[in-house]
Short mmCIF file of C-alpha atoms and ligand atoms in Angstrom, two decimals:
data_model
loop_
_atom_site.label_atom_id
_atom_site.label_comp_id
_atom_site.label_asym_id
_atom_site.label_seq_id
_atom_site.Cartn_x
_atom_site.Cartn_y
_atom_site.Cartn_z
CA MET A 544 7.97 58.25 -37.38
CA ASN A 545 8.60 58.67 -33.67
CA LEU A 546 11.27 61.31 -33.22
CA ALA A 547 12.54 59.70 -30.03
CA SER A 548 13.52 56.63 -32.01
CA GLU A 549 15.57 58.92 -34.22
CA ALA A 550 17.71 60.14 -31.36
CA ALA A 551 20.48 57.66 -32.09
CA CYS A 552 20.67 58.65 -35.77
CA PRO A 553 23.67 60.57 -36.96
CA THR A 554 23.24 64.16 -38.04
CA VAL A 555 24.30 65.74 -41.30
CA SER A 556 25.75 69.13 -41.87
CA GLY A 557 25.18 70.84 -45.18
CA ASP A 558 27.69 73.06 -46.94
CA ILE A 559 26.47 75.65 -49.42
CA THR A 560 29.72 76.58 -51.17
CA LYS A 561 29.06 74.14 -54.01
CA HIS A 562 25.26 74.22 -54.01
CA PRO A 563 23.92 76.40 -56.83
CA CYS A 564 20.51 76.92 -55.22
CA TYR A 565 21.63 77.62 -51.66
CA SER A 566 24.37 80.06 -52.67
CA GLU A 567 23.95 82.87 -55.17
CA GLU A 568 27.74 82.89 -55.66
CA ALA A 569 27.92 79.11 -56.21
CA HIS A 570 25.23 79.27 -58.88
CA ARG A 571 27.59 81.17 -61.12
CA TYR A 572 29.96 78.16 -61.35
CA PHE A 573 28.38 74.94 -60.11
CA ALA A 574 25.81 72.82 -61.93
CA ARG A 575 22.95 70.66 -60.72
CA MET A 576 21.22 67.73 -62.31
CA HIS A 577 17.68 66.50 -61.69
CA VAL A 578 16.77 62.89 -62.33
CA PRO A 579 13.07 62.36 -63.10
CA VAL A 580 12.34 59.12 -61.24
CA ALA A 581 9.23 60.15 -59.28
CA PRO A 582 6.01 60.31 -61.33
CA ALA A 583 3.28 59.93 -58.67
CA CYS A 584 1.95 62.45 -56.19
CA ASN A 585 -0.06 62.21 -52.99
CA ILE A 586 -1.67 65.65 -53.04
CA GLN A 587 -3.39 67.85 -55.61
CA CYS A 588 -2.27 71.46 -55.93
CA HIS A 589 -4.70 73.64 -57.86
CA TYR A 590 -1.91 74.99 -60.09
CA CYS A 591 -0.72 71.54 -61.13
CA ASN A 592 -1.72 69.11 -63.80
CA ARG A 593 -0.12 65.69 -63.39
CA LYS A 594 0.68 65.48 -67.07
CA PHE A 595 3.15 68.28 -66.53
CA ASP A 596 6.22 68.79 -64.37
CA CYS A 597 5.84 69.39 -60.66
CA ALA A 598 5.40 73.13 -60.27
CA ASN A 599 7.16 72.84 -56.89
CA GLU A 600 10.49 72.77 -58.63
CA SER A 601 9.92 73.05 -62.32
CA ARG A 602 8.21 74.98 -64.98
CA PRO A 603 5.34 73.28 -66.78
CA GLY A 604 6.39 71.03 -69.65
CA VAL A 605 6.37 67.28 -69.86
CA VAL A 606 9.65 65.66 -68.82
CA SER A 607 11.38 64.14 -71.81
CA GLU A 608 11.51 60.69 -70.24
CA LEU A 609 11.04 59.07 -66.87
CA LEU A 610 14.02 57.08 -65.63
CA SER A 611 14.32 53.98 -63.49
CA PRO A 612 16.72 54.28 -60.52
CA GLU A 613 19.30 52.24 -62.42
CA GLU A 614 18.98 54.37 -65.57
CA ALA A 615 19.17 57.51 -63.45
CA THR A 616 22.34 56.29 -61.75
CA ARG A 617 24.00 55.53 -65.10
CA LYS A 618 22.96 58.92 -66.41
CA VAL A 619 24.42 60.73 -63.41
CA GLU A 620 27.68 58.84 -63.88
CA GLY A 621 27.83 59.80 -67.57
CA VAL A 622 26.99 63.44 -66.93
CA ALA A 623 29.45 63.72 -64.01
CA ALA A 624 32.20 62.37 -66.26
CA GLN A 625 31.64 65.19 -68.75
CA LEU A 626 30.26 68.06 -66.70
CA LEU A 627 33.02 68.37 -64.13
CA GLN A 628 31.28 71.24 -62.33
CA LEU A 629 28.26 69.03 -61.58
CA SER A 630 28.08 69.23 -57.80
CA VAL A 631 24.46 68.45 -56.91
CA VAL A 632 22.07 65.68 -57.92
CA GLY A 633 18.47 66.41 -57.03
CA ILE A 634 15.18 64.57 -57.23
CA ALA A 635 12.34 67.02 -57.76
CA GLY A 636 9.60 65.24 -59.61
CA PRO A 637 7.83 65.25 -61.90
CA GLY A 638 5.54 64.17 -59.00
CA ASP A 639 6.51 64.11 -55.35
CA PRO A 640 9.77 62.23 -54.65
CA LEU A 641 8.55 60.90 -51.30
CA ALA A 642 5.32 59.62 -52.83
CA ASN A 643 7.74 57.46 -54.83
CA ALA A 644 10.05 56.76 -51.90
CA GLY A 645 11.26 53.37 -53.20
CA GLN A 646 12.50 54.78 -56.52
CA THR A 647 13.81 57.95 -54.91
CA PHE A 648 15.96 56.29 -52.26
CA ARG A 649 17.13 53.53 -54.62
CA THR A 650 18.31 56.28 -56.96
CA PHE A 651 20.06 58.19 -54.20
CA ARG A 652 21.82 55.00 -53.04
CA GLY A 653 22.89 54.21 -56.59
CA VAL A 654 24.20 57.73 -57.16
CA ARG A 655 25.99 57.80 -53.82
CA GLY A 656 27.82 54.59 -54.79
CA ALA A 657 28.59 55.57 -58.40
CA VAL A 658 29.57 59.24 -57.96
CA PRO A 659 30.50 59.68 -54.30
CA ASP A 660 31.49 63.36 -54.59
CA VAL A 661 28.08 64.78 -55.50
CA THR A 662 25.74 66.37 -52.97
CA LEU A 663 22.29 64.77 -52.83
CA CYS A 664 19.29 67.07 -52.79
CA LEU A 665 15.61 66.29 -52.30
CA SER A 666 12.51 68.35 -52.92
CA THR A 667 9.13 67.35 -51.51
CA ASN A 668 5.67 68.56 -50.63
CA GLY A 669 6.45 67.24 -47.13
CA LEU A 670 3.36 65.08 -46.58
CA THR A 671 5.31 61.93 -45.71
CA LEU A 672 8.58 63.53 -44.61
CA MET A 673 8.39 62.31 -41.01
CA LYS A 674 8.41 58.69 -42.21
CA HIS A 675 11.70 59.24 -44.04
CA ILE A 676 13.81 61.37 -41.72
CA GLY A 677 15.98 58.39 -40.73
CA GLU A 678 16.74 57.39 -44.32
CA ILE A 679 17.45 60.98 -45.36
CA VAL A 680 19.95 61.39 -42.55
CA GLU A 681 21.49 57.96 -43.03
CA LEU A 682 22.08 58.69 -46.74
CA GLY A 683 23.68 62.03 -45.87
CA ILE A 684 21.11 64.07 -47.81
CA ALA A 685 22.11 67.43 -46.42
CA HIS A 686 19.75 69.63 -48.45
CA VAL A 687 15.98 69.22 -48.50
CA THR A 688 13.40 71.56 -49.96
CA ILE A 689 9.81 71.56 -48.68
CA THR A 690 7.17 73.46 -50.62
CA ILE A 691 5.00 75.24 -48.07
CA ASN A 692 2.47 77.60 -49.61
CA ALA A 693 0.49 78.35 -46.45
CA VAL A 694 0.55 77.76 -42.71
CA ASP A 695 -3.11 78.67 -42.30
CA PRO A 696 -5.47 75.81 -43.29
CA ASP A 697 -8.12 78.27 -44.50
CA ILE A 698 -5.64 79.65 -47.02
CA GLY A 699 -4.26 76.19 -47.73
CA SER A 700 -7.76 74.97 -48.58
CA GLN A 701 -7.75 77.42 -51.52
CA ILE A 702 -4.52 75.88 -52.81
CA TYR A 703 -4.91 72.11 -52.34
CA GLY A 704 -7.75 70.04 -53.79
CA TRP A 705 -7.06 66.90 -51.81
CA VAL A 706 -4.42 65.10 -49.77
CA TYR A 707 -4.13 61.31 -49.72
CA ASP A 708 -2.93 59.71 -46.51
CA GLU A 709 -1.43 56.35 -47.43
CA GLU A 710 -1.36 54.95 -43.90
CA GLU A 711 -5.06 55.51 -43.34
CA ASN A 712 -5.89 54.89 -47.01
CA ARG A 713 -7.98 58.02 -46.82
CA LYS A 714 -8.40 61.02 -49.04
CA TYR A 715 -8.90 64.34 -47.25
CA GLU A 716 -10.41 67.42 -48.85
CA GLY A 717 -10.87 71.11 -48.05
CA ARG A 718 -9.65 72.55 -44.76
CA GLU A 719 -8.99 69.11 -43.28
CA ALA A 720 -6.63 68.26 -46.15
CA ALA A 721 -4.72 71.53 -45.84
CA SER A 722 -4.50 71.16 -42.07
CA LEU A 723 -3.03 67.65 -42.32
CA LEU A 724 -0.51 68.68 -44.96
CA ILE A 725 0.61 71.80 -43.11
CA SER A 726 1.07 70.01 -39.78
CA ARG A 727 3.16 67.27 -41.48
CA GLN A 728 5.25 69.85 -43.36
CA LEU A 729 6.06 71.84 -40.23
CA MET A 730 6.89 68.72 -38.20
CA GLY A 731 9.15 67.48 -40.99
CA LEU A 732 10.90 70.83 -41.26
CA LYS A 733 11.65 70.94 -37.54
CA ALA A 734 12.84 67.32 -37.44
CA LEU A 735 15.20 67.83 -40.38
CA SER A 736 16.59 71.11 -39.07
CA ASP A 737 17.25 69.47 -35.71
CA LYS A 738 19.32 66.87 -37.58
CA GLY A 739 21.49 69.52 -39.24
CA VAL A 740 19.86 69.21 -42.66
CA LEU A 741 19.70 72.54 -44.50
CA VAL A 742 16.04 72.99 -45.29
CA LYS A 743 14.97 75.42 -47.97
CA VAL A 744 11.30 76.29 -48.06
CA ASN A 745 9.75 77.03 -51.44
CA SER A 746 6.48 78.90 -51.58
CA VAL A 747 4.45 79.45 -54.71
CA LEU A 748 3.21 83.04 -54.74
CA ILE A 749 -0.47 82.95 -55.71
CA PRO A 750 -1.96 86.44 -56.12
CA GLY A 751 -5.21 86.85 -54.23
CA VAL A 752 -4.62 83.68 -52.21
CA ASN A 753 -1.35 83.78 -50.26
CA ASP A 754 0.38 87.04 -51.27
CA GLY A 755 -0.58 88.68 -47.98
CA HIS A 756 0.21 85.51 -46.01
CA LEU A 757 3.72 84.56 -47.13
CA ALA A 758 5.44 86.82 -44.60
CA VAL A 759 3.72 84.77 -41.88
CA VAL A 760 4.89 81.60 -43.62
CA SER A 761 8.42 83.02 -43.70
CA ARG A 762 8.38 83.86 -39.99
CA THR A 763 6.98 80.45 -39.07
CA VAL A 764 9.43 78.40 -41.09
CA LYS A 765 12.37 80.48 -39.94
CA GLU A 766 11.41 79.83 -36.33
CA LEU A 767 11.35 76.11 -37.09
CA GLY A 768 14.86 76.21 -38.53
CA ALA A 769 14.47 76.83 -42.28
CA PHE A 770 17.75 77.96 -43.78
CA MET A 771 16.29 79.85 -46.71
CA HIS A 772 12.97 80.91 -48.23
CA ASN A 773 12.37 80.86 -51.97
CA ILE A 774 9.23 82.63 -53.17
CA MET A 775 8.42 81.44 -56.67
CA PRO A 776 5.95 83.14 -58.99
CA LEU A 777 2.92 80.99 -59.76
CA ILE A 778 3.17 79.00 -62.99
CA ILE A 779 -0.23 77.65 -63.94
CA ALA A 780 -0.22 74.29 -65.71
CA PRO A 781 -2.55 73.90 -68.69
CA GLY A 782 -5.69 72.06 -67.62
CA SER A 783 -5.24 72.85 -63.93
CA ARG A 784 -8.03 74.22 -61.71
CA TYR A 785 -6.31 77.60 -61.51
CA GLU A 786 -6.19 77.78 -65.29
CA GLN A 787 -9.93 77.10 -65.44
CA GLU A 788 -10.50 79.83 -62.86
CA GLY A 789 -8.50 82.27 -64.99
CA ARG A 790 -5.97 83.06 -62.27
CA LEU A 791 -2.95 85.13 -63.22
CA ALA A 792 0.73 84.89 -62.39
CA PRO A 793 2.09 87.63 -60.11
CA THR A 794 3.76 90.68 -61.59
CA PRO A 795 7.49 91.17 -60.92
CA ARG A 796 6.46 94.10 -58.71
CA LEU A 797 4.30 91.90 -56.46
CA LEU A 798 7.02 89.24 -56.34
CA HIS A 799 9.62 91.78 -55.21
CA ALA A 800 7.22 93.20 -52.61
CA VAL A 801 6.52 89.77 -51.12
CA GLN A 802 10.22 88.87 -51.15
CA ALA A 803 10.98 92.13 -49.35
CA ALA A 804 8.24 91.43 -46.76
CA CYS A 805 9.64 87.94 -46.15
CA GLY A 806 13.16 89.36 -45.89
CA GLU A 807 11.91 91.70 -43.19
CA GLU A 808 10.93 88.62 -41.16
CA GLY A 809 14.65 87.80 -41.08
CA SER A 810 14.60 85.03 -43.68
CA ARG A 811 17.43 84.53 -46.12
CA ILE A 812 15.66 85.01 -49.46
CA MET A 813 16.59 83.08 -52.57
CA ARG A 814 16.30 85.31 -55.62
CA HIS A 815 18.05 83.32 -58.33
CA CYS A 816 15.63 80.39 -58.67
CA ARG A 817 14.93 79.38 -62.28
CA GLN A 818 11.95 77.09 -61.54
CA CYS A 819 13.75 74.24 -63.26
CA ARG A 820 12.31 71.24 -64.99
CA ALA A 821 12.39 67.91 -63.18
CA ASP A 822 15.02 66.72 -65.68
CA ALA A 823 17.16 69.88 -65.88
CA ILE A 824 20.94 69.58 -66.20
CA GLY A 825 23.56 72.31 -66.07
CA LEU A 826 24.05 75.70 -64.48
CA LEU A 827 20.80 77.24 -63.26
CA GLY A 828 19.30 79.09 -66.20
CA GLU A 829 21.23 77.01 -68.70
CA ASP A 830 19.42 73.74 -69.29
CA ARG A 831 21.74 71.31 -71.04
CA SER A 832 19.56 68.21 -70.81
CA GLU A 833 19.57 67.96 -74.61
CA ASP A 834 23.36 67.48 -74.53
CA PHE A 835 23.03 64.34 -72.44
CA THR A 836 20.66 62.08 -74.29
CA ARG A 837 20.98 58.28 -73.97
CA GLU A 838 22.88 58.04 -77.26
CA LYS A 839 25.35 60.75 -76.32
CA LEU A 840 25.95 59.20 -72.91
CA ASP A 841 26.84 55.87 -74.49
CA SER A 842 30.06 57.48 -75.72
CA ALA A 843 30.79 59.34 -72.45
CA PRO A 844 34.35 59.15 -71.10
CA MET A 845 35.13 57.28 -67.85
CA LEU A 846 34.42 59.10 -64.61
CA ASP A 847 37.61 60.76 -63.35
CA LEU A 848 37.11 61.71 -59.70
CA GLU A 849 40.51 63.40 -59.49
CA ALA A 850 39.76 65.67 -62.48
CA ARG A 851 36.43 66.55 -60.85
CA ARG A 852 38.13 67.28 -57.53
CA GLN A 853 40.64 69.62 -59.15
CA MET A 854 38.08 71.48 -61.23
CA GLN A 855 35.70 71.86 -58.30
CA SER A 856 38.36 73.02 -55.92
CA ASP A 857 39.31 75.77 -58.43
CA LEU A 858 35.66 76.76 -58.69
CA GLU A 859 35.23 76.71 -54.91
CA GLU A 860 38.13 79.12 -54.68
CA LYS A 861 36.31 81.46 -57.10
CA VAL A 862 33.13 81.21 -55.02
CA ARG A 863 35.11 82.04 -51.87
CA GLN A 864 36.68 85.05 -53.59
CA LEU A 865 33.23 86.28 -54.62
CA GLU A 866 31.94 85.73 -51.09
CA GLY A 867 34.95 87.57 -49.71
CA ARG A 868 34.42 90.52 -52.05
CA LYS A 869 30.73 90.58 -51.18
CA ALA A 870 31.48 90.53 -47.44
CA ALA A 871 33.95 93.39 -47.92
CA ARG A 872 31.43 95.43 -49.90
CA ILE A 873 28.72 94.81 -47.30
CA ALA A 874 31.14 95.87 -44.56
CA ALA A 875 31.98 99.02 -46.55
CA GLY A 876 28.26 99.72 -47.04
CA LYS A 877 28.50 99.28 -50.82
CA MET A 878 26.21 96.31 -51.09
CA ALA A 879 23.09 94.99 -49.44
CA LYS A 880 23.03 91.57 -47.83
CA THR A 881 21.01 89.49 -50.28
CA ALA A 882 19.02 88.29 -47.30
CA ASP A 883 17.40 91.62 -46.61
CA CYS A 884 18.05 93.45 -49.84
CA ALA A 885 18.07 96.86 -48.20
CA CYS A 886 17.13 99.04 -51.11
CA ALA A 887 14.72 96.70 -52.84
CA SER A 888 11.17 97.80 -52.47
CA ALA A 889 8.31 97.44 -54.87
CA GLU A 890 6.09 100.02 -53.29
CA THR A 891 7.82 103.08 -54.65
CA PRO A 892 8.84 103.75 -58.25
CA PRO A 893 12.17 102.09 -58.98
CA ASP A 894 13.79 104.95 -60.75
CA GLU A 895 13.82 107.92 -58.49
CA VAL A 896 16.91 109.79 -59.45
CA SER A 897 17.24 112.54 -56.98
CA GLY A 898 17.05 113.03 -53.26
CA ALA A 899 17.13 110.36 -50.56
CA GLY A 900 14.95 107.98 -52.60
CA TYR A 901 17.47 107.70 -55.45
CA ARG A 902 17.32 104.22 -56.96
CA LEU A 903 17.94 102.68 -60.36
CA ARG A 904 16.59 99.33 -61.48
CA VAL A 905 18.68 97.78 -64.22
CA ALA A 906 18.48 94.60 -66.33
CA VAL A 907 21.61 92.66 -67.22
CA ALA A 908 22.31 90.07 -69.92
CA SER A 909 24.68 87.57 -68.39
CA ARG A 910 25.72 83.99 -68.91
CA GLY A 911 27.09 83.89 -65.37
CA GLU A 912 30.11 84.68 -63.22
CA GLY A 913 28.57 87.99 -62.17
CA ARG A 914 29.48 89.64 -65.46
CA VAL A 915 27.79 91.40 -68.34
CA ASN A 916 28.90 88.93 -70.98
CA LEU A 917 25.94 88.06 -73.19
CA HIS A 918 24.49 89.56 -76.36
CA PHE A 919 20.97 90.95 -75.92
CA GLY A 920 19.57 88.73 -78.69
CA HIS A 921 20.79 85.53 -77.06
CA ALA A 922 19.45 86.21 -73.56
CA LYS A 923 16.70 83.85 -72.39
CA GLU A 924 16.58 85.69 -69.08
CA PHE A 925 17.72 88.99 -67.64
CA MET A 926 19.07 89.50 -64.15
CA VAL A 927 17.51 92.52 -62.48
CA TYR A 928 19.45 94.64 -60.00
CA GLU A 929 18.67 97.76 -58.06
CA THR A 930 21.13 100.33 -56.83
CA ASP A 931 21.01 103.55 -54.89
CA GLY A 932 24.49 104.46 -56.09
CA GLU A 933 26.10 102.94 -53.01
CA ILE A 934 24.49 99.57 -52.59
CA VAL A 935 23.77 97.02 -55.31
CA SER A 936 21.01 94.49 -54.68
CA PHE A 937 20.13 91.52 -56.82
CA LEU A 938 16.34 91.49 -57.22
CA GLY A 939 15.67 88.46 -59.36
CA ILE A 940 15.38 86.86 -62.75
CA ARG A 941 13.05 87.79 -65.62
CA LYS A 942 12.66 84.94 -68.06
CA VAL A 943 12.04 85.89 -71.70
CA GLN A 944 11.96 84.33 -75.10
CA ALA A 945 15.30 84.98 -76.78
CA TYR A 946 15.05 87.74 -79.40
CA CYS A 947 17.36 85.79 -81.76
CA GLN A 948 16.16 82.24 -82.29
CA GLY A 949 18.90 81.28 -84.73
CA ARG A 950 18.86 81.34 -88.53
CA ALA A 951 16.12 78.72 -88.80
CA ASN A 952 13.61 80.93 -86.96
CA CYS A 953 14.94 84.28 -88.02
CA ASN A 954 11.75 85.11 -89.87
CA GLY A 955 9.53 84.54 -86.81
CA ASP A 956 7.62 87.41 -85.24
CA LYS A 957 10.61 89.14 -83.74
CA ALA A 958 8.66 92.36 -83.24
CA ALA A 959 6.22 90.57 -80.93
CA THR A 960 9.08 88.95 -79.02
CA LEU A 961 10.75 92.31 -78.60
CA ARG A 962 7.51 93.88 -77.36
CA GLU A 963 7.20 91.12 -74.75
CA ILE A 964 10.79 91.56 -73.61
CA ILE A 965 10.36 95.32 -73.28
CA ALA A 966 7.06 94.92 -71.42
CA GLY A 967 8.72 92.48 -69.00
CA LEU A 968 11.51 94.97 -68.27
CA SER A 969 9.36 98.10 -68.24
CA ASP A 970 10.34 98.87 -64.63
CA CYS A 971 14.05 98.99 -65.58
CA SER A 972 15.75 102.19 -66.66
CA ALA A 973 18.72 100.58 -68.41
CA LEU A 974 19.73 97.29 -69.95
CA PHE A 975 23.36 96.18 -69.95
CA SER A 976 24.55 93.67 -72.54
CA ALA A 977 27.67 92.66 -74.42
CA GLY A 978 26.06 93.67 -77.72
CA ILE A 979 22.71 94.60 -79.24
CA GLY A 980 21.26 95.04 -82.74
CA LYS A 981 20.07 98.36 -84.09
CA VAL A 982 16.33 97.55 -83.97
CA PRO A 983 16.14 96.42 -80.34
CA GLU A 984 18.46 99.25 -79.35
CA ALA A 985 16.10 101.84 -80.86
CA LYS A 986 12.97 100.19 -79.42
CA LEU A 987 14.42 99.97 -75.93
CA ARG A 988 15.43 103.59 -76.08
CA ALA A 989 11.97 104.60 -77.27
CA ALA A 990 10.51 102.69 -74.29
CA GLY A 991 12.73 104.65 -71.89
CA ILE A 992 15.21 101.82 -71.24
CA ILE A 993 18.76 102.90 -72.01
CA PRO A 994 20.68 100.15 -73.84
CA VAL A 995 24.22 100.09 -72.48
CA VAL A 996 26.75 97.90 -74.29
CA LYS A 997 29.55 97.36 -71.83
CA PRO A 998 30.96 93.97 -70.86
CA GLY A 999 32.44 93.72 -67.37
CA ALA A 1000 31.72 93.04 -63.70
CA VAL A 1001 28.05 93.77 -62.94
CA GLU A 1002 28.46 95.53 -59.62
CA GLU A 1003 31.20 97.87 -60.79
CA LEU A 1004 29.33 98.75 -63.97
CA LEU A 1005 26.10 99.49 -62.12
CA LEU A 1006 27.75 101.72 -59.55
CA GLU A 1007 29.55 103.59 -62.29
CA HIS A 1008 26.31 103.94 -64.27
CA ALA A 1009 24.39 105.16 -61.22
CA LYS A 1010 27.04 107.76 -60.52
CA TYR A 1011 26.82 108.98 -64.09
CA GLU A 1012 23.01 109.04 -64.13
CA ARG A 1013 22.88 110.88 -60.86
CA TYR A 1014 25.28 113.47 -62.17
CA LEU A 1015 23.30 113.92 -65.39
CA LEU A 1016 19.98 114.23 -63.66
CA SER A 1017 20.99 116.43 -60.79
CA PRO A 1018 19.85 120.00 -61.41
CA LEU A 1019 22.45 122.67 -61.95
CA PRO A 1020 21.86 125.98 -60.20
CA GLY A 1021 18.89 127.61 -61.92
CA GLU A 1022 17.90 124.40 -63.81
CA THR A 1023 15.26 121.75 -63.14
CA GLY A 1024 17.47 118.89 -64.34
CA ARG A 1025 19.73 117.91 -67.20
CA GLN A 1026 18.98 115.69 -70.13
CA ARG A 1027 19.73 112.01 -69.56
CA ALA A 1028 22.27 110.77 -72.11
CA GLY A 1029 20.68 108.95 -74.98
CA SER A 1030 17.11 109.33 -73.84
FE1 CLF B 2579 17.22 70.83 -57.58
FE2 CLF B 2579 15.82 72.10 -55.86
FE3 CLF B 2579 17.90 70.74 -55.06
FE4 CLF B 2579 18.19 72.96 -56.42
S1 CLF B 2579 16.49 73.16 -57.94
S2 CLF B 2579 16.09 69.89 -55.92
S3 CLF B 2579 17.30 72.79 -54.40
S4 CLF B 2579 19.23 71.02 -56.80
FE5 CLF B 2579 17.01 75.40 -57.39
FE6 CLF B 2579 15.71 74.83 -59.57
FE7 CLF B 2579 14.83 76.80 -58.00
FE8 CLF B 2579 14.66 74.31 -57.24
S5 CLF B 2579 16.76 76.76 -59.12
S6 CLF B 2579 13.62 75.18 -58.96
S7 CLF B 2579 15.41 76.02 -56.01
FE1 SF4 B 2580 1.74 68.73 -58.60
FE2 SF4 B 2580 3.97 68.82 -57.18
FE3 SF4 B 2580 1.64 69.73 -56.10
FE4 SF4 B 2580 2.07 67.12 -56.49
S1 SF4 B 2580 3.19 68.47 -55.08
S2 SF4 B 2580 0.22 68.26 -57.02
S3 SF4 B 2580 3.21 67.06 -58.41
S4 SF4 B 2580 2.76 70.63 -57.85
#
């Protein structure tokens, strides 16, 4: 599309207070819903297999069902009537939404008419973005995600198998394919940013391919107006080229290092992404799609926009309070800006406990609201923080299999699950939860991770813990150091 012809278009201005992906604070209270209306794709990423969800925005796993735009609209209406904190409706696959532009925009129009208070959100590989800028702006889609894994075609050619250009009816391969895709992505990003759309760039971190390149991507997209950069660890779909090549996902350490490098380029870094399915519903990290099946939606109550307004304005107030507290802590030097995460570095050991390099890395079991409020056994993910005793930084999410799978699966191999959880948190020196059984408590302790059972506000608990640890480990005159409690 010719940008000049777009000059008369209105602009949109995105707000992040109610968007769970764009605001770390909002994600504690507000829910999003994805509607899977877009099965086809116009490119081939080497980590993807079309039978599985789009790895741009989802973890591998077949979507339960594809929806027509009309079905999707009805579903959004039913979910919005019950899940009053639903603030965002996104289209993120399972293919590329703009390779299915008809279904995608019909869905957005339907949703806009049926539930006018939700924010519309679009995620795309960006190949055909320029063709759709006008419609995006006209529909008031104020949040768009573009997945950009490389800005160098030589690196891109190791990520993309082919790119299909519909207008020319031509399939490109190799460097030419990557070059075409990258140029379209960057043009689309700039055009959207110029229109006031908040563009988030997602990048899949692929060890050995783009790990050393993502800082350049971050700098480039920031210069073109990207609001935020989300670096997502590679998830390799079964049957994909990368699986056949035996590629591996990045370690948490590499992920943190790349996030830190991108933060140094000045980008606002998203750290709370859950790599959701293309049909996810609920708070991030809490997929409730099973609660909203067709049958259950048939008995949904009527949509009550006033009830939604009241509930969401209460939640917005909570988000503002959190933001206010965070701003005050940053001003007082007690917290790092998430954007640059001052004390987060993967290059040095995380648990230096004396001297200027003092840092503790801690895992937290939480069901949200910034609190330790979840039993260890029920956690399907842990939030990882780092603190130097003054500043608390949120580092990211570690997904795990829950240790307790309910009575039905209680006889499963819990020892293996526990070993995996402990291995995944091996860089943490403590784990905070609202409760823990005797076996995991002993195993964590044996692995050098102190289990702390203490519900409460995460930041306060971590600062208190760091103070205590520092005291215990600081040498007394004539000593080399005291014994850490419980270790
Ligand atoms: Fe969905 Fe994506 Fe919109 Fe969010 S997800 S389309 S921006 S509403 Fe969010 Fe999920 Fe991460 Fe995506 S946590 S995978 S970043
Ligand atoms: Fe798969 Fe998404 Fe890449 Fe298309 S853009 S190939 S659906 S990961």
